[in-house]
């Protein structure tokens, strides 16, 4: 009753052209609101009953989702039926569970366990719509695809779609601690309520699983890579198992981070040496124990010998020794080890950008077959813009996974709008040239370039207990885009943005076009007002909030900003060419020839690879100094434009979400100016050149910007 009253009210509001009821963002892109009446009529004609075959928890989830989705989109309840005896049946299942599907003899063989077909079919004179797969999870993915077609107002006549994921392991990495603090999390506390687990299962866990399944994410690493051995104790394994029980129906496996020193901390051993038989035995037993709690446990994610984490090098052993020990323990159970390449040792390197390559390339081919090496998109650390990580062109014998950061540690936290799919796409489309032109990072990752048997992608989650999950409405798009790209790294960021915006807000073209434009330019705006022209790592020390180009001193040089920008009276930038650290030599020759030549390198990477005089002429005709001021100012300008665009979009959505985004734009504009002014004031002390005419002077003195402190910035550990 309640729900039909609500639907009616909703329809009245829609037909009046009034913005929808207030929304808080909880429903993400699964809002299932009514489509326009004409389409609704068409959809109703095509779908008159739902026939879900099978009673597994996954098929129950399919039935629930379809019922919920169709009721919302079509504005009416579509009856469930046991057989497809009438035209207009929507039939979902596998050849094993559904006679109707078996009888159609569909080409399912190449779709694997996660792929699916969406087909319009004729059977004995009846027209059916079919969602068919080899497994229940495939049928679930097909169901979400079908609902997406409806949500984005596509025709469902003459359907003939087949899809399967291009990578196997598509995981979220939660940097969530057991005390619920989320490292680099800007959306509140961790979703995992460890204290109440395993007994209380927050309904949110199911909605989390639904959201992930809807975009093809099939794994979740529950715990922080800066790991705590307590998560491997029986008490916590029971809690993780409870989560795994919720996620299983949605095709999502649970993974845990393995603290390398756990045998000492919770096992009572004296050592964690990976070649010590007692240590190996401990991990084997511990792993067997985990599988008793979680029979489909996915495996371990490990950060070792990086930023103070323990690891095999503590015992003079290699990353391969460490990874292989854990791989051996999970192998009998079909598990994997994701071993992170984000390493840098305690000795200061001549160039931190070179370290992962130096430490991993010698071990190419030495890892067990169930190890994937997880590599960040760039060699430093999730900067607004980085050239692709050289490791992607250098490990033909080792499956490499991508690690993207969805949470915006370096891109304005949750308040700045930065749609990250263009950043992801730039990394995926980058050409490593390792097997000649066209050897893109995407082809390395999907296994097609080197024939990797295992493939995967990881995204550092931006999710917490905030009502809208991500801390901002637009940050939901980054979670969404990550999932879609993990499924298919060849997808275009613009299409993903459009898909997401239609489902999250409205199908009204007057809203969609400007919103997609705004999203597409948003990340470039952040690059401009934070780190233009290849600058990097200029953020405030530790918490990374706001500008800190002056950061120097402290425990090690490569944790400072001055290490990265190297500004002097003569010029600015990190010389990574042959005359400098020669990091360019880690790329294939054709790439090195471009990055290593300051006249050929794309200007967006200029100061990443070269130290350049202030007066150097840029392609615009401006000097480097003037170009820098120009770029910083352009960034601020873009944010003002986005804010204005958003103001005009008020009529198209609910007031609640509009208002939050609008006020976040005010924050972003204020902080973009802060970035511009602080950086220009600071770099001017080196360039000693005036700010060119027509550009604003910094609002405050450099001393003022330097004096700002943020001891309670979120996400810091
Ligand atoms: O991005 C940096 C972060 C650390 C993080 C580390 C890593 C989990 O500042 O907070 O630690 O990278 O990726 O291991």
XYZ file of C-alpha atoms and ligand atoms in Angstrom, residues 175 183-184 224-226 303 306-307 340 342 376 381-382 403 405 409-410 542 544 717, ligand 1:
35
model
C 42.020 0.417 3.667
C 43.055 5.171 6.013
C 42.567 7.775 3.274
C 43.892 -2.367 5.295
C 47.132 -3.177 3.491
C 48.834 -1.618 6.492
C 52.028 -4.893 1.398
C 57.069 -0.737 2.168
C 56.601 2.253 4.420
C 51.847 -5.179 -4.042
C 54.252 -0.279 -4.078
C 49.711 1.299 -8.956
C 51.562 7.498 -5.697
C 48.110 8.141 -7.152
C 45.777 -0.760 -8.592
C 42.824 4.654 -6.095
C 43.691 11.081 -1.361
C 45.497 13.436 -3.711
C 51.133 13.381 5.919
C 47.844 15.411 1.936
C 46.432 7.439 10.260
O 49.037 6.457 -1.034
C 49.908 6.153 0.017
C 49.148 6.515 1.230
C 49.246 5.554 2.378
C 49.078 4.153 1.821
C 50.193 3.871 0.848
C 50.043 2.515 0.172
C 47.944 2.297 2.799
O 49.515 7.805 1.631
O 48.254 5.889 3.298
O 49.024 3.171 2.821
O 50.193 4.803 -0.181
O 49.496 2.480 -0.923
O 50.465 1.522 0.719
